[in-house]
Amino acid sequence: MRVIFQFGTVTVFFGSFLLFMVQPMLGRTLLPVFGGSESVWCLCLASYQTLLLAGYAYAHRISWSPRLRVAHVALAAVSALWLLVVAVCRPAWLAWLGAGNAQALEVLAGVALFVGLPYVTLSAGSTVVQAWLAMQARGSPADASRNVYSLYAVSNLGSLLGLLSYPFVLEPFVSLTAQWYGFAVAMALYALLLARAAFRAGRGSAEPEPALRASEETVRREGSNMGLALLLPGVSAFLLNAVTAHLLVDVMPMPLVWVVLLAAFLLSYVVGFSSLGACGRGAWCAGAALALIGAAVARGMWGVGSFFPNAVACVAVLFLVGVVLHGWLFEVRPEPTRLTRYYLFVALGGAAGGLLAALAAPLVFRSVAEYPLALFACAVLTAWRAPKPAFLRSPRAAATVALLCGLAWLTLAQFTARHTSSKTLFRDRNFYGCIAVTQTYERLGEDRHVFPIHYLWCGQTTHGIQIRSADAETRNTATAYYAATGGGIAFLAHPKYQAGEPMKVGIVGLGAGTLACYGRPNDLFRFYEINPQVVKVATDPQLFSFLPDAKMPIDLVPGDARRMLEKERAAHDPLYDLLVVDAYSGDAVPYHLSTREAFRLYFDRLSEDGMLAVHVSNWHIDLLPLCKAMATDLGVCAYGVVSGAQDGLTSGAIWVFMTRRPMAYRYPSKEGVSEIVWSDIREMAVPTDEKGSLVSLIRR
């Protein structure tokens, strides 16, 4: 029996390893198709949770039937063949995805197409093997038979290691193509392990089902715990998705961020479903309470230095609250004869929580309101779970205390939140994130006249500032990162601009349209913008008038800039004199716009004397090593400048300008502008579409 359990442990571990290794791999595959939006991963999480439910439902149906063991092994073999098809057809399928307007549905379809069948097979594997082992353990002492639940911790440990292997072993060193072929081979190996496990399980009774049926009394007794089996994983899955959305609003949706959050979540299952989670319940609840308090305080932080306190608090909440909830879940587990039904309820709760956060929340809320909502629910459940004196143990008293603790957390969150006097003129949320337009009043000029000032926010990052004046010259003053000491250098230092010659300018990233200030009647400006809500805001003269006031023709190209530029290259569209890449300043850096192939495309779209201007101001990612590596790789000249804020309406900025030949005139002589010394910038490997990572660029 011990040998059978050991072999089952290996099978469960390896299947879970593959199940979670493929998650960041598929996310990394789909991200470029949808413009690098952070919503891709949140939707992937919801898809995985739904497929997990399908896998557990399938396992519930087939686990106790010896006749279906061969069918399950055959399904694993078919899954391996399907992954081979995916590895071959991946480029063609990716070209097909992302072309419509229903991005959320396309992400869900992409997940189902690429890994739907293998994912269901792998997610069923742990439950199926545990059921086979439970049948083998019939006749053993009750405690020994219940030990099959320990394999759930083994499963989550395998999942954790599968996750961690991706950003540190696979992503930086193995191409995506090789990753998909390797996954197909690993799936075939898993099918062999599963076949061996099925053969060993087949040595038991040929008709085990009658003996495994629980009595009606047992079903009624355990049915009262099924509500918790739905609620607890539902709340923890909702929390995972909400935390992910909260953190990725302003940070690049790189697999490492996903992995850290999901790893904390899985580790809480490992601990919760073990003796560590069963003992010291009060200590775990106290730790969860402290983490929730820290999350409330960190949520009120803003700007530079705000990410890491939020990240630490989020990871702590995921782990500590997760241990509390999952330890509770482990406590209400039924006898092994009800194992598959129990896991089915757990998966149903997780799928419901994930779908509510990933699909319903963006439709209902105009900001990431699901995050404080999830923390409130966790505060209530943690207080409910915490040990209490005897007079508070009645259901009514416990519920009252839990609700009061939740309200106390809400009060703290409101007290520590960032409060401003700004008036919100517009707020919305879609697949590409949260945007808002706010208005303040400031005194400007020598006469200290009061002007309304409009700000465009994407998450916590300013994407445009405009002085709302009746005077067109004042209204069209370049502000934020785009003043004469920042983005304006790209125009003022360009030989054609200095000579008064017409220019064709391409700008990746619209924002409020501030760079249109530099346009002249004979110029042509083309803005690429993937977010339709940003286009709506920038073209509304009641919010921003940079585009309506422009002196030159303007093309607004909706969609992913890289795809659009590739189409222009294929059509031999006239080249640009200046190409501005302003897609990095939102702090969520799109990887597919940062690779060797992307920078080669930029230069393919530039005239011989053209200039590439890259805005690399970023709170959390140091992009100067990337620019240095690209300039060296492409053999071009790079000039970088750092400018400070000149007044309240300009922002400190970092810009890099690249040309094929050295510039005779680099940038205007302005106070507050310093040139980057490239020898002081560290080296890095050039990332490519197929292989590479920007993890090393995270500011520490």
XYZ file of C-alpha atoms in Angstrom, residues 19-461:
443
model
C -1.069 22.337 -14.585
C 0.409 25.496 -13.110
C 3.540 25.741 -15.244
C 1.327 26.219 -18.293
C -0.628 29.098 -16.743
C 2.043 31.847 -17.012
C 3.243 30.270 -20.269
C -0.160 30.705 -21.883
C -0.523 34.188 -20.396
C 2.861 35.132 -21.870
C 1.677 33.731 -25.220
C -1.593 35.685 -25.282
C -0.361 39.012 -23.863
C 1.058 40.464 -27.122
C -2.138 39.618 -28.991
C -4.167 41.892 -26.727
C -1.772 44.810 -26.418
C -0.149 43.697 -23.177
C -3.274 44.542 -21.150
C -3.252 43.484 -17.514
C -6.800 42.201 -18.011
C -5.399 39.270 -19.996
C -4.056 37.613 -16.872
C -7.184 38.284 -14.802
C -9.291 36.675 -17.527
C -6.822 33.802 -17.797
C -7.190 33.228 -14.043
C -10.973 33.131 -14.357
C -10.651 30.734 -17.305
C -8.342 28.436 -15.356
C -10.735 28.388 -12.410
C -13.612 27.529 -14.729
C -11.645 24.775 -16.451
C -10.663 23.497 -13.017
C -14.368 23.213 -12.233
C -14.889 21.253 -15.449
C -12.007 18.976 -14.499
C -13.391 18.315 -11.022
C -16.869 17.645 -12.412
C -15.343 15.198 -14.855
C -13.329 13.580 -12.035
C -16.473 13.268 -9.909
C -18.130 11.395 -12.744
C -15.362 8.929 -13.603
C -13.238 8.462 -10.480
C -15.146 5.601 -8.868
C -15.711 3.632 -12.053
C -13.001 1.086 -12.944
C -14.462 0.894 -16.447
C -13.535 4.531 -17.130
C -9.905 4.355 -16.048
C -8.721 3.424 -19.512
C -10.828 6.238 -20.993
C -9.128 8.771 -18.707
C -5.657 7.572 -19.666
C -6.680 7.761 -23.333
C -7.874 11.353 -22.793
C -4.440 12.236 -21.381
C -2.795 10.760 -24.492
C -5.143 12.722 -26.774
C -4.286 15.877 -24.801
C -0.597 15.315 -25.527
C -1.354 15.014 -29.242
C -3.463 18.166 -29.092
C -0.591 20.106 -27.526
C 1.613 19.005 -30.408
C -0.974 20.510 -32.779
C -0.957 23.709 -30.697
C 2.836 23.932 -30.889
C 2.676 23.705 -34.686
C -0.347 25.972 -35.255
C 0.341 28.582 -32.549
C 1.518 31.411 -34.878
C -1.510 31.074 -37.166
C -3.963 30.971 -34.280
C -2.410 34.004 -32.601
C -2.759 35.966 -35.846
C -6.468 35.112 -35.816
C -7.053 36.174 -32.204
C -7.335 39.812 -31.141
C -8.866 41.073 -34.370
C -12.384 41.642 -32.981
C -13.936 44.028 -30.468
C -14.889 41.435 -27.824
C -11.439 41.126 -26.271
C -12.606 39.414 -23.077
C -14.408 36.704 -24.996
C -11.421 36.257 -27.295
C -9.109 35.724 -24.318
C -11.488 33.082 -22.968
C -11.646 31.471 -26.405
C -7.855 31.509 -26.663
C -7.462 29.743 -23.327
C -10.016 27.099 -24.313
C -8.450 26.591 -27.727
C -4.861 26.287 -26.574
C -5.138 24.354 -23.317
C -8.824 23.574 -22.680
C -8.583 19.798 -23.103
C -5.139 19.322 -21.438
C -6.134 21.608 -18.573
C -9.327 19.683 -17.812
C -7.379 16.419 -17.948
C -4.633 17.673 -15.634
C -7.034 19.333 -13.193
C -8.971 16.067 -12.874
C -5.788 14.078 -12.355
C -5.203 14.829 -8.666
C -8.779 14.010 -7.678
C -8.868 10.872 -9.838
C -5.645 9.483 -8.376
C -6.785 10.297 -4.831
C -10.042 8.433 -5.495
C -8.128 5.438 -6.840
C -5.977 5.431 -3.720
C -9.053 5.760 -1.505
C -10.444 2.627 -3.120
C -7.154 0.861 -2.421
C -7.323 2.029 1.208
C -10.739 0.451 1.867
C -10.518 -1.686 4.934
C -7.679 0.389 6.369
C -8.181 2.407 9.560
C -10.277 5.548 9.041
C -7.348 7.874 9.758
C -5.221 6.049 7.180
C -7.895 6.296 4.525
C -8.324 10.005 5.189
C -4.608 10.461 4.488
C -5.434 10.687 0.804
C -6.322 14.333 1.561
C -2.638 14.953 2.241
C -2.140 14.562 -1.505
C -4.022 17.846 -1.933
C -1.085 19.553 -0.221
C 1.277 17.574 -2.482
C -0.758 18.750 -5.456
C -0.463 22.384 -4.416
C 3.259 21.992 -3.746
C 3.723 20.648 -7.273
C 1.657 23.551 -8.572
C 3.841 26.008 -6.653
C 7.066 24.611 -8.084
C 5.545 24.559 -11.559
C 4.746 28.245 -11.207
C 8.176 29.207 -9.931
C 9.914 27.298 -12.703
C 8.451 29.545 -15.382
C 9.876 33.033 -14.700
C 13.225 31.760 -13.444
C 13.949 28.720 -15.635
C 11.775 28.740 -18.753
C 10.910 32.321 -19.711
C 14.433 33.831 -19.718
C 16.205 30.906 -21.380
C 13.764 28.839 -23.449
C 11.918 30.076 -26.529
C 8.117 30.011 -26.571
C 8.159 27.516 -29.416
C 10.377 25.138 -27.444
C 8.179 25.644 -24.372
C 5.071 24.459 -26.222
C 6.813 21.432 -27.744
C 8.254 20.600 -24.329
C 4.808 20.824 -22.760
C 3.466 18.344 -25.319
C 6.280 15.884 -24.477
C 5.704 16.347 -20.729
C 1.983 15.686 -21.213
C 2.814 12.401 -22.955
C 5.020 11.431 -20.001
C 2.158 12.267 -17.631
C -0.147 9.996 -19.636
C 2.334 7.142 -19.046
C 2.447 7.849 -15.299
C -1.334 7.939 -15.225
C -1.534 4.625 -17.056
C 0.760 3.076 -14.468
C -1.350 4.488 -11.622
C -4.517 3.135 -13.259
C -2.919 -0.303 -13.586
C -1.968 -0.357 -9.895
C -5.444 0.827 -8.876
C -6.933 -1.920 -11.049
C -5.538 -4.526 -8.687
C -8.269 -3.643 -6.193
C -11.842 -4.827 -6.158
C -13.489 -4.937 -9.554
C -16.727 -3.603 -8.097
C -15.810 -0.996 -5.498
C -18.675 1.402 -5.984
C -21.274 -0.125 -3.656
C -18.821 -0.233 -0.767
C -17.874 3.384 -1.376
C -21.351 4.777 -1.271
C -21.914 6.800 1.851
C -25.029 6.354 3.941
C -27.866 8.849 3.751
C -27.102 9.883 7.320
C -23.494 10.644 6.383
C -24.616 12.657 3.389
C -26.968 14.740 5.538
C -24.279 15.303 8.178
C -21.666 16.403 5.653
C -24.108 18.420 3.564
C -24.070 21.216 6.138
C -20.366 21.765 5.365
C -20.852 22.019 1.613
C -21.866 25.667 1.970
C -18.444 26.414 3.434
C -16.851 24.318 0.677
C -18.426 26.791 -1.754
C -17.970 30.025 0.202
C -14.369 29.753 1.369
C -12.693 28.962 -1.992
C -15.039 31.462 -3.651
C -13.816 34.281 -1.409
C -10.158 33.290 -1.758
C -10.432 33.084 -5.578
C -12.205 36.457 -5.667
C -9.399 37.855 -3.501
C -6.706 36.487 -5.835
C -8.287 38.103 -8.892
C -8.959 41.380 -7.072
C -5.381 41.621 -5.776
C -4.057 40.902 -9.260
C -6.177 43.657 -10.802
C -5.168 46.087 -8.040
C -1.431 45.549 -8.480
C -1.308 45.316 -12.268
C -3.042 48.646 -12.883
C 0.359 50.348 -12.659
C 2.875 47.530 -13.083
C 3.852 45.604 -16.173
C 1.792 42.410 -16.413
C 4.907 40.233 -16.459
C 4.701 36.551 -15.529
C 6.826 37.131 -12.413
C 4.129 39.322 -10.827
C 1.473 36.734 -11.648
C 3.653 33.940 -10.304
C 4.372 35.656 -6.974
C 0.679 36.273 -6.310
C -0.442 32.840 -7.412
C 2.433 31.228 -5.493
C 1.305 32.906 -2.259
C -2.213 31.670 -2.973
C -1.057 28.096 -3.584
C 1.247 28.102 -0.576
C -1.741 28.995 1.583
C -3.441 25.824 0.306
C -0.314 23.770 1.046
C -0.168 25.061 4.632
C -3.938 25.061 5.129
C -4.238 21.414 4.099
C -1.513 20.291 6.506
C -0.872 20.035 10.224
C 0.692 23.516 10.144
C -2.641 25.049 9.273
C -4.546 22.963 11.794
C -2.496 24.128 14.787
C -2.167 27.696 15.990
C -5.439 28.915 14.512
C -5.325 32.024 16.684
C -1.821 32.903 15.453
C -2.848 32.548 11.811
C -5.933 34.719 12.374
C -3.826 37.361 14.149
C -1.364 37.387 11.244
C -4.223 37.690 8.759
C -5.666 40.632 10.716
C -2.310 42.430 10.673
C -1.971 41.799 6.932
C -5.446 43.249 6.326
C -4.538 46.351 8.335
C -1.318 46.709 6.326
C -3.257 46.379 3.066
C -5.629 49.162 4.129
C -2.723 51.496 4.914
C -0.728 50.612 1.769
C -3.788 51.183 -0.424
C -3.711 54.862 0.525
C -0.118 55.307 -0.688
C 0.516 57.045 -3.979
C 3.273 57.504 -6.535
C 6.934 56.536 -6.318
C 7.542 53.906 -3.668
C 3.893 52.886 -3.411
C 4.107 49.621 -5.325
C 6.283 47.550 -3.017
C 4.293 48.304 0.175
C 1.152 47.367 -1.732
C 2.797 44.256 -3.176
C 4.052 43.089 0.218
C 0.650 43.704 1.791
C -1.142 41.879 -1.031
C 1.137 38.849 -0.845
C 0.764 38.768 2.939
C -3.040 38.926 2.669
C -3.140 36.198 0.024
C -1.012 33.881 2.137
C -2.172 34.576 5.704
C -5.860 35.012 4.975
C -5.571 32.081 2.578
C -4.189 29.847 5.339
C -7.112 30.828 7.582
C -9.725 30.145 4.897
C -8.116 27.009 3.486
C -7.387 25.581 6.944
C -11.080 26.047 7.673
C -11.859 24.351 4.362
C -9.622 21.420 5.296
C -11.357 21.090 8.645
C -14.773 20.533 7.029
C -13.528 17.886 4.600
C -15.747 14.782 4.383
C -14.808 11.115 4.432
C -12.829 9.948 1.340
C -15.989 8.355 -0.048
C -17.282 11.906 -0.624
C -13.922 13.206 -1.853
C -14.848 13.980 -5.459
C -18.067 15.757 -4.470
C -16.140 17.882 -1.978
C -13.529 18.907 -4.558
C -16.306 19.639 -7.033
C -17.849 22.111 -4.590
C -14.431 23.658 -3.926
C -13.905 24.140 -7.661
C -17.423 25.531 -8.116
C -16.789 28.144 -5.433
C -13.417 29.057 -6.932
C -14.863 29.401 -10.427
C -17.716 31.579 -9.184
C -15.339 33.858 -7.279
C -12.941 34.122 -10.215
C -15.656 34.905 -12.758
C -17.247 37.518 -10.497
C -13.917 39.327 -10.158
C -12.710 38.987 -13.765
C -15.938 39.396 -15.735
C -18.618 40.955 -13.555
C -16.508 43.471 -11.592
C -15.162 45.363 -14.664
C -18.735 45.714 -15.932
C -20.177 46.863 -12.604
C -17.372 49.004 -11.162
C -15.624 51.972 -12.781
C -12.526 51.419 -10.641
C -10.926 48.356 -9.031
C -13.569 48.407 -6.297
C -13.499 44.631 -6.021
C -10.201 44.918 -4.129
C -11.530 46.676 -0.987
C -14.685 44.572 -1.282
C -12.578 41.384 -1.172
C -10.574 42.668 1.805
C -13.786 43.505 3.659
C -15.098 39.961 3.107
C -11.765 38.543 4.283
C -11.871 40.698 7.429
C -15.353 39.385 8.245
C -14.409 35.728 7.690
C -11.118 36.036 9.579
C -12.938 37.500 12.580
C -15.531 34.731 12.359
C -12.828 32.061 12.286
C -10.744 33.541 15.122
C -10.919 31.817 18.543
C -13.399 33.507 20.884
C -14.361 33.345 24.544
C -17.303 31.109 25.384
C -19.893 33.897 25.536
C -19.168 34.874 21.904
C -19.353 31.410 20.388
C -23.057 31.379 19.554
C -23.731 31.876 15.810
C -25.467 35.208 16.384
C -22.691 36.615 18.596
C -19.971 35.358 16.251
C -21.713 36.927 13.246
C -22.095 40.248 15.061
C -18.421 40.360 16.048
C -17.344 39.425 12.517
C -19.484 42.145 10.952
C -18.186 44.767 13.403
C -14.599 43.793 12.551
C -15.387 44.146 8.851
C -16.853 47.611 9.445
C -13.782 48.559 11.483
C -11.592 47.577 8.534
C -13.707 49.704 6.189
C -13.368 52.667 8.556
C -9.581 52.270 8.612
C -9.457 51.955 4.813
C -11.486 55.133 4.408
C -9.342 57.009 6.939
C -6.048 56.021 5.270
C -7.293 56.487 1.684
C -5.835 59.267 -0.456
C -8.150 62.286 -0.350
C -7.872 65.207 -2.775
C -9.889 68.281 -3.577
C -10.026 67.303 -7.245
C -13.365 67.062 -8.973
C -13.848 63.946 -11.093
C -15.201 64.815 -14.531
C -14.979 61.377 -16.100
C -14.265 57.871 -14.888
C -14.484 54.566 -16.711
C -13.061 51.092 -16.848
C -12.713 48.636 -19.687
C -10.550 45.750 -20.842
C -7.488 48.007 -20.954
C -7.760 49.454 -17.455
C -9.195 52.344 -15.467
C -9.065 55.951 -16.651
C -10.283 59.157 -15.044
C -10.283 62.891 -15.775
C -10.084 65.210 -12.781
C -10.158 68.985 -12.421
C -8.343 71.274 -9.997
C -7.759 75.045 -9.900
C -4.324 76.676 -9.843
C -2.896 80.186 -10.006
C -0.593 80.656 -13.004
C 1.411 83.417 -14.618
C 2.623 86.717 -13.303
C -0.900 87.950 -12.646
C -1.632 84.711 -10.708
C -4.833 84.175 -12.620
C -6.825 81.123 -11.530
C -7.259 78.478 -14.238
C -9.042 75.137 -14.161
C -6.552 72.324 -14.827
C -7.600 68.964 -16.279
C -5.657 65.765 -15.557
C -5.917 62.435 -17.362
C -5.194 59.462 -15.109
C -4.567 55.881 -16.131
C -4.476 54.085 -12.818
C -2.145 56.247 -10.706
C -0.202 57.665 -13.641
